JSON list of C-alpha atoms in Angstrom, two decimals:
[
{"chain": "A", "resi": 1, "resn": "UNK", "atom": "CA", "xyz": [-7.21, 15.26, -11.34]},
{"chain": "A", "resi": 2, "resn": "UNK", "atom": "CA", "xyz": [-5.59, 13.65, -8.04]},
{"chain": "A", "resi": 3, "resn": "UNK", "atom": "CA", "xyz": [-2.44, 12.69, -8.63]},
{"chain": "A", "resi": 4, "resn": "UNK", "atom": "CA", "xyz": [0.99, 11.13, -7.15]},
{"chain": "A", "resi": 5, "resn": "UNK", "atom": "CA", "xyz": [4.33, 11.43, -8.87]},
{"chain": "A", "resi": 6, "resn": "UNK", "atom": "CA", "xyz": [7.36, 9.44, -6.93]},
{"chain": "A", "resi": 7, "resn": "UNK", "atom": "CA", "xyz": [10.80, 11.05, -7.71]},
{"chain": "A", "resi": 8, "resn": "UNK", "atom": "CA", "xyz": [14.63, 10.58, -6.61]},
{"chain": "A", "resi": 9, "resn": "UNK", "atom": "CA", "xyz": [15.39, 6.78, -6.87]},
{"chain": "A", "resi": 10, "resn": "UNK", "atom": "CA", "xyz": [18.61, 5.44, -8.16]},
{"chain": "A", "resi": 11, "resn": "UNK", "atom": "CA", "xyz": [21.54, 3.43, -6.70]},
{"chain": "A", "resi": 12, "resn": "UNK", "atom": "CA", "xyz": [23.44, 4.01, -3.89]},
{"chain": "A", "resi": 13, "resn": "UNK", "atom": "CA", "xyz": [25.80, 2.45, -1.43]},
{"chain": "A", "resi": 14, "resn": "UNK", "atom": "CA", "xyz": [25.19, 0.45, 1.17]},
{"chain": "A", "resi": 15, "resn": "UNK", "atom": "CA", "xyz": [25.29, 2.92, 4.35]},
{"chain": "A", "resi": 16, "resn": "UNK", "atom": "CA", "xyz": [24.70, 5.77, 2.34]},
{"chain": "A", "resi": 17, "resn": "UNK", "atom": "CA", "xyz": [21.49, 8.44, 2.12]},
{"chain": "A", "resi": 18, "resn": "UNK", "atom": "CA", "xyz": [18.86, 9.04, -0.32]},
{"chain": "A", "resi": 19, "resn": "UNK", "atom": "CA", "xyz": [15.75, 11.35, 0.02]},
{"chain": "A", "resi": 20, "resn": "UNK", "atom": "CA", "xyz": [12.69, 10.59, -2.28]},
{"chain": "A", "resi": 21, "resn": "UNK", "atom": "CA", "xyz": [10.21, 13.55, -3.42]},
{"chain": "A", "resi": 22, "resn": "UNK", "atom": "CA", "xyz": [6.68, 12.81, -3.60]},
{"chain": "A", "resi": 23, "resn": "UNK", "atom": "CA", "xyz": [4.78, 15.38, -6.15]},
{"chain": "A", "resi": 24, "resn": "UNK", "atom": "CA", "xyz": [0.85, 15.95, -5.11]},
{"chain": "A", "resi": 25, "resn": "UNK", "atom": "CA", "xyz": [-0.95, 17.85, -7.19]},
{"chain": "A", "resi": 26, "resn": "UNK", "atom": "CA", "xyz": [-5.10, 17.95, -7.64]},
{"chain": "A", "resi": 27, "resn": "UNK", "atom": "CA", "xyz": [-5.10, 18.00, -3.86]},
{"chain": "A", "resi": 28, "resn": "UNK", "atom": "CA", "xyz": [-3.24, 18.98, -0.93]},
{"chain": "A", "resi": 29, "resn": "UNK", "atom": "CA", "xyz": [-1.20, 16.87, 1.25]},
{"chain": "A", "resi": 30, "resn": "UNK", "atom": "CA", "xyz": [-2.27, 19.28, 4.55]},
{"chain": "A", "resi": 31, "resn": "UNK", "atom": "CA", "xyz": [-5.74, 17.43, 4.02]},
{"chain": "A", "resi": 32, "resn": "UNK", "atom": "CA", "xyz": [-4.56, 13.94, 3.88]},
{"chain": "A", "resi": 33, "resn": "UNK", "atom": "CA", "xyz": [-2.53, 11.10, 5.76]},
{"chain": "A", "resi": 34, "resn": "UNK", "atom": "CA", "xyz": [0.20, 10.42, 2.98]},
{"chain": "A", "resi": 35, "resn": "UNK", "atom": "CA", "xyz": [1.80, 6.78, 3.19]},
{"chain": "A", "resi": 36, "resn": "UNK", "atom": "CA", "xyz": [4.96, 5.42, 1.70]},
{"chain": "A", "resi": 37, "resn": "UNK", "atom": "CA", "xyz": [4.84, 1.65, 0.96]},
{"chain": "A", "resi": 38, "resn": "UNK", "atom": "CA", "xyz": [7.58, -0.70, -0.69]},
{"chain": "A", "resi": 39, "resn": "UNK", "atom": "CA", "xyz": [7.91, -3.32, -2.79]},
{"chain": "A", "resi": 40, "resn": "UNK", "atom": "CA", "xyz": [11.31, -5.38, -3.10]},
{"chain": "A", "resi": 41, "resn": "UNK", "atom": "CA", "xyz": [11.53, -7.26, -6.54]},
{"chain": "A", "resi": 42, "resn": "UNK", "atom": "CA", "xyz": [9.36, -10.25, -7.04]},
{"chain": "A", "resi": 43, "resn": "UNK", "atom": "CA", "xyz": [8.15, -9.38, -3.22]},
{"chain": "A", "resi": 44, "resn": "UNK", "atom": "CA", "xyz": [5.01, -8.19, -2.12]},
{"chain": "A", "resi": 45, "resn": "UNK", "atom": "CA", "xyz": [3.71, -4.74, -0.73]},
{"chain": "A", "resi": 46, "resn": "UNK", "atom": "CA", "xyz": [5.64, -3.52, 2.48]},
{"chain": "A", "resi": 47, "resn": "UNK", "atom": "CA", "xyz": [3.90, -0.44, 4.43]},
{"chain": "A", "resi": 48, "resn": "UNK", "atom": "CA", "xyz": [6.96, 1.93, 5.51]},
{"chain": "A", "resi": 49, "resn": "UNK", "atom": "CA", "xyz": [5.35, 4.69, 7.16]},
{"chain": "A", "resi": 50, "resn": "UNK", "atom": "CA", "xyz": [2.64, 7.81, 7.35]},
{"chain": "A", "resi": 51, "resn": "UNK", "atom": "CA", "xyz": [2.64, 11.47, 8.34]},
{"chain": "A", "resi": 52, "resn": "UNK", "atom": "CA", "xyz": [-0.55, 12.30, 9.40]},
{"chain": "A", "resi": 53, "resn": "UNK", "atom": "CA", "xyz": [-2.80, 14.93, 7.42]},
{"chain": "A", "resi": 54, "resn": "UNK", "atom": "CA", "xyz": [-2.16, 17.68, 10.01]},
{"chain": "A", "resi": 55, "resn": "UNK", "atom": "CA", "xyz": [1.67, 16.92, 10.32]},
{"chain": "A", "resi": 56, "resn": "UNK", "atom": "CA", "xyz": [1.21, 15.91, 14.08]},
{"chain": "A", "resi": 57, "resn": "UNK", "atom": "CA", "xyz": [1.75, 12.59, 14.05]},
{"chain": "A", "resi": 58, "resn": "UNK", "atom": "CA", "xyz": [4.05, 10.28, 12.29]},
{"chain": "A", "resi": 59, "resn": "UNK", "atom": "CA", "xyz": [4.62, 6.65, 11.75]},
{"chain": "A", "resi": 60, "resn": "UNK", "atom": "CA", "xyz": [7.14, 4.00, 10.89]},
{"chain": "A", "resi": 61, "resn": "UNK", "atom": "CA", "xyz": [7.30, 0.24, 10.28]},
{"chain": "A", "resi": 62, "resn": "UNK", "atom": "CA", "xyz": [9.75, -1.63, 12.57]},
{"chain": "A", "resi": 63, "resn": "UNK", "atom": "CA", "xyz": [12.26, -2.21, 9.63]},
{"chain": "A", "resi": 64, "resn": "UNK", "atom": "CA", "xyz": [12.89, 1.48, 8.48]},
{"chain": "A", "resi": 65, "resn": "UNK", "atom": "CA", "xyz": [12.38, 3.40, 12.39]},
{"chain": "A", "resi": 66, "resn": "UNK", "atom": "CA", "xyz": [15.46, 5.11, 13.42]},
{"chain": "A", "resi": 67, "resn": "UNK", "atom": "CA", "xyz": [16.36, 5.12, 9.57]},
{"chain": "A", "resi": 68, "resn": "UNK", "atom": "CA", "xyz": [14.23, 6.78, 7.50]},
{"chain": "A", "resi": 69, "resn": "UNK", "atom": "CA", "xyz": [12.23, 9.88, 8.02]},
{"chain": "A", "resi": 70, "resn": "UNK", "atom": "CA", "xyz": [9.02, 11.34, 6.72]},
{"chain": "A", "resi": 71, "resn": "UNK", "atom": "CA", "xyz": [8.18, 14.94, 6.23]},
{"chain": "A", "resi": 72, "resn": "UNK", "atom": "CA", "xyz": [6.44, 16.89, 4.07]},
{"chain": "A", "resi": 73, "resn": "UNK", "atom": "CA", "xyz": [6.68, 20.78, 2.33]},
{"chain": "A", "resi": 74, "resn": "UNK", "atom": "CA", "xyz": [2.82, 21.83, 1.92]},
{"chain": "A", "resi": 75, "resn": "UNK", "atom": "CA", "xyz": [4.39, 25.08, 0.24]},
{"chain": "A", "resi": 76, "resn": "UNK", "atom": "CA", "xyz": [5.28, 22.61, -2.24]},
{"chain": "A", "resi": 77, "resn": "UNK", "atom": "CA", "xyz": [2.84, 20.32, -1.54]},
{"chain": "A", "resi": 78, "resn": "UNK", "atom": "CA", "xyz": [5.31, 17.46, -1.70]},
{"chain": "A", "resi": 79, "resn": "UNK", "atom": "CA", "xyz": [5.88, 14.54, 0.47]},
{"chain": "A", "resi": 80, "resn": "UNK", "atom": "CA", "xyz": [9.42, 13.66, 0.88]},
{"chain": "A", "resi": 81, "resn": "UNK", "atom": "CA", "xyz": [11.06, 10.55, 2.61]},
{"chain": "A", "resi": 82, "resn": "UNK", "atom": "CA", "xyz": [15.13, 10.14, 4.10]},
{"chain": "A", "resi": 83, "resn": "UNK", "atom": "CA", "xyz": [16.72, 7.47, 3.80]},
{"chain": "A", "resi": 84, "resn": "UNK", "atom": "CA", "xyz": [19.37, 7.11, 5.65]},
{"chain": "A", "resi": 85, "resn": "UNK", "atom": "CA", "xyz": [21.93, 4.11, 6.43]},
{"chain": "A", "resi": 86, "resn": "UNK", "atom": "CA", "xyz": [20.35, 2.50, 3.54]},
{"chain": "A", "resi": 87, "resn": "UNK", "atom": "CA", "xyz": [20.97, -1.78, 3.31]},
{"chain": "A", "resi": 88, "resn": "UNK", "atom": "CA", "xyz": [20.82, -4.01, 0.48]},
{"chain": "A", "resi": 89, "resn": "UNK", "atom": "CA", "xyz": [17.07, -5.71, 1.78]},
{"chain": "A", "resi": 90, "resn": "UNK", "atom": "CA", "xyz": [15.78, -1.59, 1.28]},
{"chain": "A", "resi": 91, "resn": "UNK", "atom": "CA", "xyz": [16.53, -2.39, -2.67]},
{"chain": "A", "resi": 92, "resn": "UNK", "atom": "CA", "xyz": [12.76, -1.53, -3.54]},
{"chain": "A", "resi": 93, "resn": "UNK", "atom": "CA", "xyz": [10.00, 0.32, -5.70]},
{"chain": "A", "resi": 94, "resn": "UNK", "atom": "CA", "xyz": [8.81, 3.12, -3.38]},
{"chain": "A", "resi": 95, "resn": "UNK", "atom": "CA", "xyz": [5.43, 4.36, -3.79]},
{"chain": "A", "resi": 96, "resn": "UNK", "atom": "CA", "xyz": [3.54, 6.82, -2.19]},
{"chain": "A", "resi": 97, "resn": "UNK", "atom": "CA", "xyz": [0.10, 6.96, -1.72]},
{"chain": "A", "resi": 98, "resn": "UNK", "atom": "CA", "xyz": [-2.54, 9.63, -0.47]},
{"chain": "A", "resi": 99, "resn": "UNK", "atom": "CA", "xyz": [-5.38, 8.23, 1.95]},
{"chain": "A", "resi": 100, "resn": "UNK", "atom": "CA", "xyz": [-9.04, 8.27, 0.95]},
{"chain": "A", "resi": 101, "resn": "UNK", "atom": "CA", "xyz": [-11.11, 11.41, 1.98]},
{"chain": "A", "resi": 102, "resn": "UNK", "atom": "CA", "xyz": [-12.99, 10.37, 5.01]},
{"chain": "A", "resi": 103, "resn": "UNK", "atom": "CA", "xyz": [-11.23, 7.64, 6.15]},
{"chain": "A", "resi": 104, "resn": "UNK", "atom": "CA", "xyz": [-7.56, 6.79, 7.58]},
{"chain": "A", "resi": 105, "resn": "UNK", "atom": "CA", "xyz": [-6.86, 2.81, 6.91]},
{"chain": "A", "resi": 106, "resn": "UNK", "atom": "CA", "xyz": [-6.38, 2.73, 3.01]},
{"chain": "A", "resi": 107, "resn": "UNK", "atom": "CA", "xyz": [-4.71, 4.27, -0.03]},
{"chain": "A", "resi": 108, "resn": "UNK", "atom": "CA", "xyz": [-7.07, 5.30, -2.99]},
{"chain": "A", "resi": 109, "resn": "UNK", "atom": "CA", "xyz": [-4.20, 7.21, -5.20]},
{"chain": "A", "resi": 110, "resn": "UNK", "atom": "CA", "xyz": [-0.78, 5.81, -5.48]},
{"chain": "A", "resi": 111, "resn": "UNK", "atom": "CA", "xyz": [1.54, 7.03, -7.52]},
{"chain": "A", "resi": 112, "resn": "UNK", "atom": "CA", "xyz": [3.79, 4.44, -10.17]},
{"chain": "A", "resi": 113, "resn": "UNK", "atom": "CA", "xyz": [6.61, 4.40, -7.75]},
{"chain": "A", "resi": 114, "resn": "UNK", "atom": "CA", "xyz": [10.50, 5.30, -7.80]},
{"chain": "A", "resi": 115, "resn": "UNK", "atom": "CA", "xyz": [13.54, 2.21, -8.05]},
{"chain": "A", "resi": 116, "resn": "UNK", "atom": "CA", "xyz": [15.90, 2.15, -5.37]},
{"chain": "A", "resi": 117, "resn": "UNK", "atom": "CA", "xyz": [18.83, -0.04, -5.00]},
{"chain": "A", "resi": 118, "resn": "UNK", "atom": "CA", "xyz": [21.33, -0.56, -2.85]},
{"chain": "A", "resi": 119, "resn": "UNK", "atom": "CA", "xyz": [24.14, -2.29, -4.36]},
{"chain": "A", "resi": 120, "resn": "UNK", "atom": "CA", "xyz": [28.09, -1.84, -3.86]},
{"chain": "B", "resi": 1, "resn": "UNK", "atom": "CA", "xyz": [4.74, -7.75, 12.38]},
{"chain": "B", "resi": 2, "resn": "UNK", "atom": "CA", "xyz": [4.41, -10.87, 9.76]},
{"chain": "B", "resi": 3, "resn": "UNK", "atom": "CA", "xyz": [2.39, -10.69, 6.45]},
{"chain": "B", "resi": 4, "resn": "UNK", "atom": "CA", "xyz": [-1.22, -11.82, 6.42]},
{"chain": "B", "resi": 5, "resn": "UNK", "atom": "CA", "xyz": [-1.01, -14.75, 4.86]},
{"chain": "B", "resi": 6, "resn": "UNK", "atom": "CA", "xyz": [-2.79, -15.15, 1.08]},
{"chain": "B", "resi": 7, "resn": "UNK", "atom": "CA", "xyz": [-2.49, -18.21, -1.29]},
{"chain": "B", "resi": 8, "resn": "UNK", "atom": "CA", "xyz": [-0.05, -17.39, -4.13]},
{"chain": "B", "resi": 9, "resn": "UNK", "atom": "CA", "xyz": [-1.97, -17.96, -6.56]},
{"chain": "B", "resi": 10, "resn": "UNK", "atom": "CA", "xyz": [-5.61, -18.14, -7.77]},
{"chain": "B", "resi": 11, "resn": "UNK", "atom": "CA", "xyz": [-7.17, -18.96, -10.63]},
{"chain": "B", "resi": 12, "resn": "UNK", "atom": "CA", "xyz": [-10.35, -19.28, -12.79]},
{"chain": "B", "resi": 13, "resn": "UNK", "atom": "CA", "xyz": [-12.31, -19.38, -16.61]},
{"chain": "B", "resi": 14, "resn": "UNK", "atom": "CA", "xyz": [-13.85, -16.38, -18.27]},
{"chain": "B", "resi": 15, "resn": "UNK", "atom": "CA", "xyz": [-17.09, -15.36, -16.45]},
{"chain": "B", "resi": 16, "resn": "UNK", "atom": "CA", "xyz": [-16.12, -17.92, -13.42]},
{"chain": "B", "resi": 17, "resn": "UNK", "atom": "CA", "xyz": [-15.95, -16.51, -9.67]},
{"chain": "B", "resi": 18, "resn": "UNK", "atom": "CA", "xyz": [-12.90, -16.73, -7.39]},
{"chain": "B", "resi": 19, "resn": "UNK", "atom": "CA", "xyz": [-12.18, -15.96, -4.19]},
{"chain": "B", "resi": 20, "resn": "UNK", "atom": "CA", "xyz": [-9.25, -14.61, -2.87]},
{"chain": "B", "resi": 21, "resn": "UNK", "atom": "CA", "xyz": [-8.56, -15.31, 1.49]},
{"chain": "B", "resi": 22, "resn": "UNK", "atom": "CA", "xyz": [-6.47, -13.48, 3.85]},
{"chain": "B", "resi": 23, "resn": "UNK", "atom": "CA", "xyz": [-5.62, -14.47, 7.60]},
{"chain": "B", "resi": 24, "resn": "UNK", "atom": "CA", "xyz": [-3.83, -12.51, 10.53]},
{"chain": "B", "resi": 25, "resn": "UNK", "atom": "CA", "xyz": [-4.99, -12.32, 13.79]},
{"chain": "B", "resi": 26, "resn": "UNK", "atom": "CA", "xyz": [-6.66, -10.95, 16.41]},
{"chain": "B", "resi": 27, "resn": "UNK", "atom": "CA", "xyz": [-4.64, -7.77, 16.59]},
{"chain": "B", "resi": 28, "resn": "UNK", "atom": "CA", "xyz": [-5.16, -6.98, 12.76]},
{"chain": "B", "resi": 29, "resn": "UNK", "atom": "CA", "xyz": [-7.80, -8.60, 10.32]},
{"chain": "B", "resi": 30, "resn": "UNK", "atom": "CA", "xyz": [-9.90, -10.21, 13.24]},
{"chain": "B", "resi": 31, "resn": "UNK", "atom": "CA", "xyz": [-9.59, -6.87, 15.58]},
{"chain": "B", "resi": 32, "resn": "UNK", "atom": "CA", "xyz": [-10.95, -4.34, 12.95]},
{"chain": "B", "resi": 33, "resn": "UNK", "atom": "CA", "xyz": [-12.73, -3.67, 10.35]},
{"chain": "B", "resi": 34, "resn": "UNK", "atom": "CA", "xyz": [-10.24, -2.13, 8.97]},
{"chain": "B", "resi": 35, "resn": "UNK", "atom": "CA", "xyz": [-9.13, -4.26, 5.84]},
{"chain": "B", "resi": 36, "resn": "UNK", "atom": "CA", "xyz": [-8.91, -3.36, 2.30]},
{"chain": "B", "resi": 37, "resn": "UNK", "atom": "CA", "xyz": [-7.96, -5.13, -0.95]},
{"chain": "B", "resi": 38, "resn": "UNK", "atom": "CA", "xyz": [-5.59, -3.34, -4.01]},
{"chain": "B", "resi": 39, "resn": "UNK", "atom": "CA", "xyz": [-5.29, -4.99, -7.21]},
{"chain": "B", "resi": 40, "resn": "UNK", "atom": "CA", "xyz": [-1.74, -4.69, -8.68]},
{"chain": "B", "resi": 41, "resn": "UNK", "atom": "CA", "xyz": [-1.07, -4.88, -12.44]},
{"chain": "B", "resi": 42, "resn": "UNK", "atom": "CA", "xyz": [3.16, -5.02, -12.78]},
{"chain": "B", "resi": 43, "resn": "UNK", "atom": "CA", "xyz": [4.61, -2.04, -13.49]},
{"chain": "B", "resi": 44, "resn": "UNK", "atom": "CA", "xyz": [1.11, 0.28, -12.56]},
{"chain": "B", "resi": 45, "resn": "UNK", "atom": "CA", "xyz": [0.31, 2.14, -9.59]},
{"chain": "B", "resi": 46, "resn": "UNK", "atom": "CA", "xyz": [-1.35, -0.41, -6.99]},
{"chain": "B", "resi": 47, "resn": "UNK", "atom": "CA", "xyz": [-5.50, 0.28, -7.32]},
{"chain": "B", "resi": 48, "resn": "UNK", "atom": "CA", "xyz": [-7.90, 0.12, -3.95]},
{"chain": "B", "resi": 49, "resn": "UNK", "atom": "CA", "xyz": [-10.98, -2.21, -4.56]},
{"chain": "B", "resi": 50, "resn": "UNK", "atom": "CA", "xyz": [-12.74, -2.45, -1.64]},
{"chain": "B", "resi": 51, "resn": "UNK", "atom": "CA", "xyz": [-12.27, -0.55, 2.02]},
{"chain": "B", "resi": 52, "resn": "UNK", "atom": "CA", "xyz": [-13.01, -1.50, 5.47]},
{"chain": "B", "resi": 53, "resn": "UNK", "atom": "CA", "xyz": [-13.75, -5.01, 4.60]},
{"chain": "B", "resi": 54, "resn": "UNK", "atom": "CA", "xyz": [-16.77, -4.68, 2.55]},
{"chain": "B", "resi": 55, "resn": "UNK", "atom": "CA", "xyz": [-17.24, -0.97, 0.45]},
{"chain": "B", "resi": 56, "resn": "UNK", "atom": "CA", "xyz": [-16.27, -0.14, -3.22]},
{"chain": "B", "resi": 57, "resn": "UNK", "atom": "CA", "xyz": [-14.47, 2.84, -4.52]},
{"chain": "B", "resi": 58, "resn": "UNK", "atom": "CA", "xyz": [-16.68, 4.58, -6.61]},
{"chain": "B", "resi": 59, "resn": "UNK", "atom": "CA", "xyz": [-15.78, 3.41, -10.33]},
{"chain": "B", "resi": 60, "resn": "UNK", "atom": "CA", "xyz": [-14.76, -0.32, -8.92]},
{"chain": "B", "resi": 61, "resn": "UNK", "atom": "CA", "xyz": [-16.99, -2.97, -10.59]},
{"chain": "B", "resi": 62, "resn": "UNK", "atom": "CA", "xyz": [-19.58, -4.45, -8.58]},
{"chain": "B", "resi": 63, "resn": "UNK", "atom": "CA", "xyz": [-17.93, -7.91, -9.50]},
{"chain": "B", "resi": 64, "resn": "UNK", "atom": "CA", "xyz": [-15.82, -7.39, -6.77]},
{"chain": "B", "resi": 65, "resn": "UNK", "atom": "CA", "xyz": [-16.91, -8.02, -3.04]},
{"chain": "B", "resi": 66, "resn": "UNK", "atom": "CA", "xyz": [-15.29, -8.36, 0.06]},
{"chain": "B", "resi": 67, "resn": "UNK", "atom": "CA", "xyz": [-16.15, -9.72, 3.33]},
{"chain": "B", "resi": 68, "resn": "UNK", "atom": "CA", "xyz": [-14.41, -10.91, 7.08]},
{"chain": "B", "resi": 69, "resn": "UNK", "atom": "CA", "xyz": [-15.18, -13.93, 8.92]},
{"chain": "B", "resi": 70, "resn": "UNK", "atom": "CA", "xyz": [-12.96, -14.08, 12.14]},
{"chain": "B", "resi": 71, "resn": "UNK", "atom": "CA", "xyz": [-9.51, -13.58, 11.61]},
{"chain": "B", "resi": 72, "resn": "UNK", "atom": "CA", "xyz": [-9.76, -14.04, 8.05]},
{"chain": "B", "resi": 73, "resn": "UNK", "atom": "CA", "xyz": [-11.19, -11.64, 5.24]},
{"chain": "B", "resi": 74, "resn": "UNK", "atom": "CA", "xyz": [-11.96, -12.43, 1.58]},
{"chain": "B", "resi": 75, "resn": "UNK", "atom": "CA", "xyz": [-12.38, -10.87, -1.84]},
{"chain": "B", "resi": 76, "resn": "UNK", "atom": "CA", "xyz": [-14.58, -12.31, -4.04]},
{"chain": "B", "resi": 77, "resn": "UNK", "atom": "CA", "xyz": [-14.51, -11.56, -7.84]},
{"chain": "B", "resi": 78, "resn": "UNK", "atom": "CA", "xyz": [-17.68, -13.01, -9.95]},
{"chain": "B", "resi": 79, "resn": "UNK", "atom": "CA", "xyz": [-18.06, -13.21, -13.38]},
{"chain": "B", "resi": 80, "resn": "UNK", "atom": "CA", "xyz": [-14.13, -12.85, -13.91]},
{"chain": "B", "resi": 81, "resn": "UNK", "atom": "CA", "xyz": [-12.88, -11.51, -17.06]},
{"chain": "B", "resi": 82, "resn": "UNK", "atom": "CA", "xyz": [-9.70, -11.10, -18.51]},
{"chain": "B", "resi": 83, "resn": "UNK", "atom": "CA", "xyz": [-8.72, -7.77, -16.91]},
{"chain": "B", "resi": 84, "resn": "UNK", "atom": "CA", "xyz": [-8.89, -9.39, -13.71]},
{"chain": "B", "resi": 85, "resn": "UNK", "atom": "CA", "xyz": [-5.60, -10.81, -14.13]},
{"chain": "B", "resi": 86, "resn": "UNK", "atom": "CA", "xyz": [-3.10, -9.44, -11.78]},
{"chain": "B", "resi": 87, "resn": "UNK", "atom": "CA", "xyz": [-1.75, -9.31, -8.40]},
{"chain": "B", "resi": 88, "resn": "UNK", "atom": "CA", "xyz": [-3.81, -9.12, -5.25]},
{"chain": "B", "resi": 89, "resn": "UNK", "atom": "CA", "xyz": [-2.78, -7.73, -2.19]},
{"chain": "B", "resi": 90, "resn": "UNK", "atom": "CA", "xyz": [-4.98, -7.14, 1.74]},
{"chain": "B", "resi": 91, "resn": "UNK", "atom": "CA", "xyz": [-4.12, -4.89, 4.00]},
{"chain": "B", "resi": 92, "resn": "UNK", "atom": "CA", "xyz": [-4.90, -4.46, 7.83]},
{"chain": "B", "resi": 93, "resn": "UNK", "atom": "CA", "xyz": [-4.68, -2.18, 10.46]},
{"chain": "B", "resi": 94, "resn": "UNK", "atom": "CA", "xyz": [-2.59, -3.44, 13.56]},
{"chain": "B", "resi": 95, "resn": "UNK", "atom": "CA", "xyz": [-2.38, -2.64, 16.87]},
{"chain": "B", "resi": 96, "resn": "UNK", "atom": "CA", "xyz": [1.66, -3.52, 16.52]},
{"chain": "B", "resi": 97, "resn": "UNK", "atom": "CA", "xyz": [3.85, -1.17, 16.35]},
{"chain": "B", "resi": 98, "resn": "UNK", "atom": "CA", "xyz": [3.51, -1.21, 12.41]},
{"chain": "B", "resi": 99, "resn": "UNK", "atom": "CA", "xyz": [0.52, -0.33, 12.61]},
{"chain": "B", "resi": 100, "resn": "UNK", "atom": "CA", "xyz": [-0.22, -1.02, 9.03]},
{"chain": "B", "resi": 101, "resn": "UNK", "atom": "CA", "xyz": [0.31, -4.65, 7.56]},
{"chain": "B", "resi": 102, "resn": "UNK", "atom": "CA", "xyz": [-0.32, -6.41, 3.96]},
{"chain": "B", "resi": 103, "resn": "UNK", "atom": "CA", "xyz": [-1.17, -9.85, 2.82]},
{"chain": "B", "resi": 104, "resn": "UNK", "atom": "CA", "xyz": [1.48, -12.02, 1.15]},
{"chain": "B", "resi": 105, "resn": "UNK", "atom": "CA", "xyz": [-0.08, -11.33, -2.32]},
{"chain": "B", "resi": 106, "resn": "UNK", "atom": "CA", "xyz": [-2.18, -13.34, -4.55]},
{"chain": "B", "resi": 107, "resn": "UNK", "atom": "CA", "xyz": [-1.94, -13.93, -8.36]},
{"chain": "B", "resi": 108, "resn": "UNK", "atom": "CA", "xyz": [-4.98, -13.94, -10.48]},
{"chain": "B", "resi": 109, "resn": "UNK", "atom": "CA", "xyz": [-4.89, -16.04, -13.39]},
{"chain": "B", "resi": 110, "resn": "UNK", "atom": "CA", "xyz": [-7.70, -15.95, -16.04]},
{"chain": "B", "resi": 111, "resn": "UNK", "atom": "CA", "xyz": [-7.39, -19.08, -17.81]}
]
C-alpha cells in the first residue's frame, strides 16, 4: 500500500531552521518526482518544490529558493526538506506528495501533512 | 507566479451538477494540458480527481469530469451527493520559474 507519512513540524523562531522527514513506504522515491506543497491556515495549496525521480534535477517556488532545500535518502527511502531562515508567512501544513506513475504534472498520494509555525 | 483564480465557493442540491472554473494564462492553464483537480476534505490528505485536464484516477467516480477551454479549465461534478462537500483546488504547470501553480480554491457546498 503506497503511502506518505510527513514528520518534524513544530514551532520555531523566526530566522531559525527546521528539516521535515518525509516517510515512503509501498514504493520507492528513486522511481518518482516527490513534491512538497503548503498550506498556510485558512489559505489555499502553495507548491514549494520537487526533486526529480532520478535526483538530477530539483525545483523551488520563488518564495522558499535560496531558503529551503530538498533532498532525499533512498537508503531510507525518505524525502526530507530544510528549512532554513524560516519567517512567520512559512507558518504552514507541509505535505508531501509522490507523482503519479507515468506522468510528471500531478500528485496521486499525499501524505496528511506536518504543522509548522513560526512564531516568537 | 499568482494563483489561478477559482470562485470561493460553489454550491448545489443532492443529485444536482456543479461546475467548478479555473483561469491563468497563457503560460499555465491555456499553454498545457497539464492541469489537474484535488479535492480537499480539512484535516485529510489532498485527493487527485482528474489529470491533464480531462482523465480519472482509477477509483475516482465518473461523476467527476474535467475539461479546458482557453485559458480556463473546469471540473464538473454531476449528480452531487453529500460526500462531495469539500475544498477544491486546480493546479497547472507553468513555464515561470515556479513551475508548478494552484487555483485559489473552491468550496463545495451540498445544500
Amino acid at each position: 500500500q503506497v503511502q506518505v507519512v510527513e514528520s518534524g513540524g513544530g514551532v520555531v523562531q523566526p530566522g531559525r531552521s527546521l528539516r521535515l522527514s518525509c516517510a515512503a513506504s509501498g514504493f520507492t522515491v528513486s522511481t518518482h518526482g516527490m513534491h512538497w506543497v503548503r498550506q498556510a491556515p485558512g489559505k489555499g495549496l502553495e507548491w514549494v518544490g520537487i526533486i526529480s525521480f532520478d535526483g538530477s534535477s530539483i525545483h523551488y517556488a520563488d518564495s522558499v529558493r535560496g531558503r529551503f532545500t530538498i533532498s532525499r535518502d533512498t537508503s531510507k527511502n525518505t524525502l526530507y526538506l530544510q528549512m532554513n531562515s524560516l519567517r512567520p508567512e512559512d507558518t504552514a501544513v507541509y505535505y508531501c506528495a509522490r507523482e503519479r506513475p507515468g506522468g510528471w504534472s500531478d500528485f496521486d498520494h499525499w501524505g496528511q501533512g506536518t504543522l509548522v509555525t513560526v512564531s516568537s | 507566479q499568482s494563483a489561478l483564480t477559482q470562485p470561493a465557493s460553489v454550491s448545489g442540491s443532492p443529485g444536482q451538477s456543479i461546475t467548478i472554473s479555473c483561469t491563468g494564462t497563457s503560460s499555465d492553464v491555456g499553454g498545457y494540458d497539464y492541469v489537474s483537480w484535488y479535492q480537499h476534505h480539512p484535516g485529510k490528505a489532498p485527493k487527485l480527481m482528474i489529470y491533464e485536464v480531462t482523465n480519472r484516477p482509477s477509483g475516482v467516480p465518473d461523476r467527476f469530469s474535467g475539461s479546458k477551454s482557453g485559458n480556463t479549465a473546469s471540473l464538473t461534478i454531476s449528480g452531487l451527493q453529500a460526500e462531495d462537500e469539500a475544498d477544491y483546488y486546480c493546479n497547472s504547470y507553468t513555464s515561470n520559474n515556479t513551475l508548478y501553480v494552484f487555483g485559489t480554491g473552491t468550496k463545495v457546498t451540498v445544500l
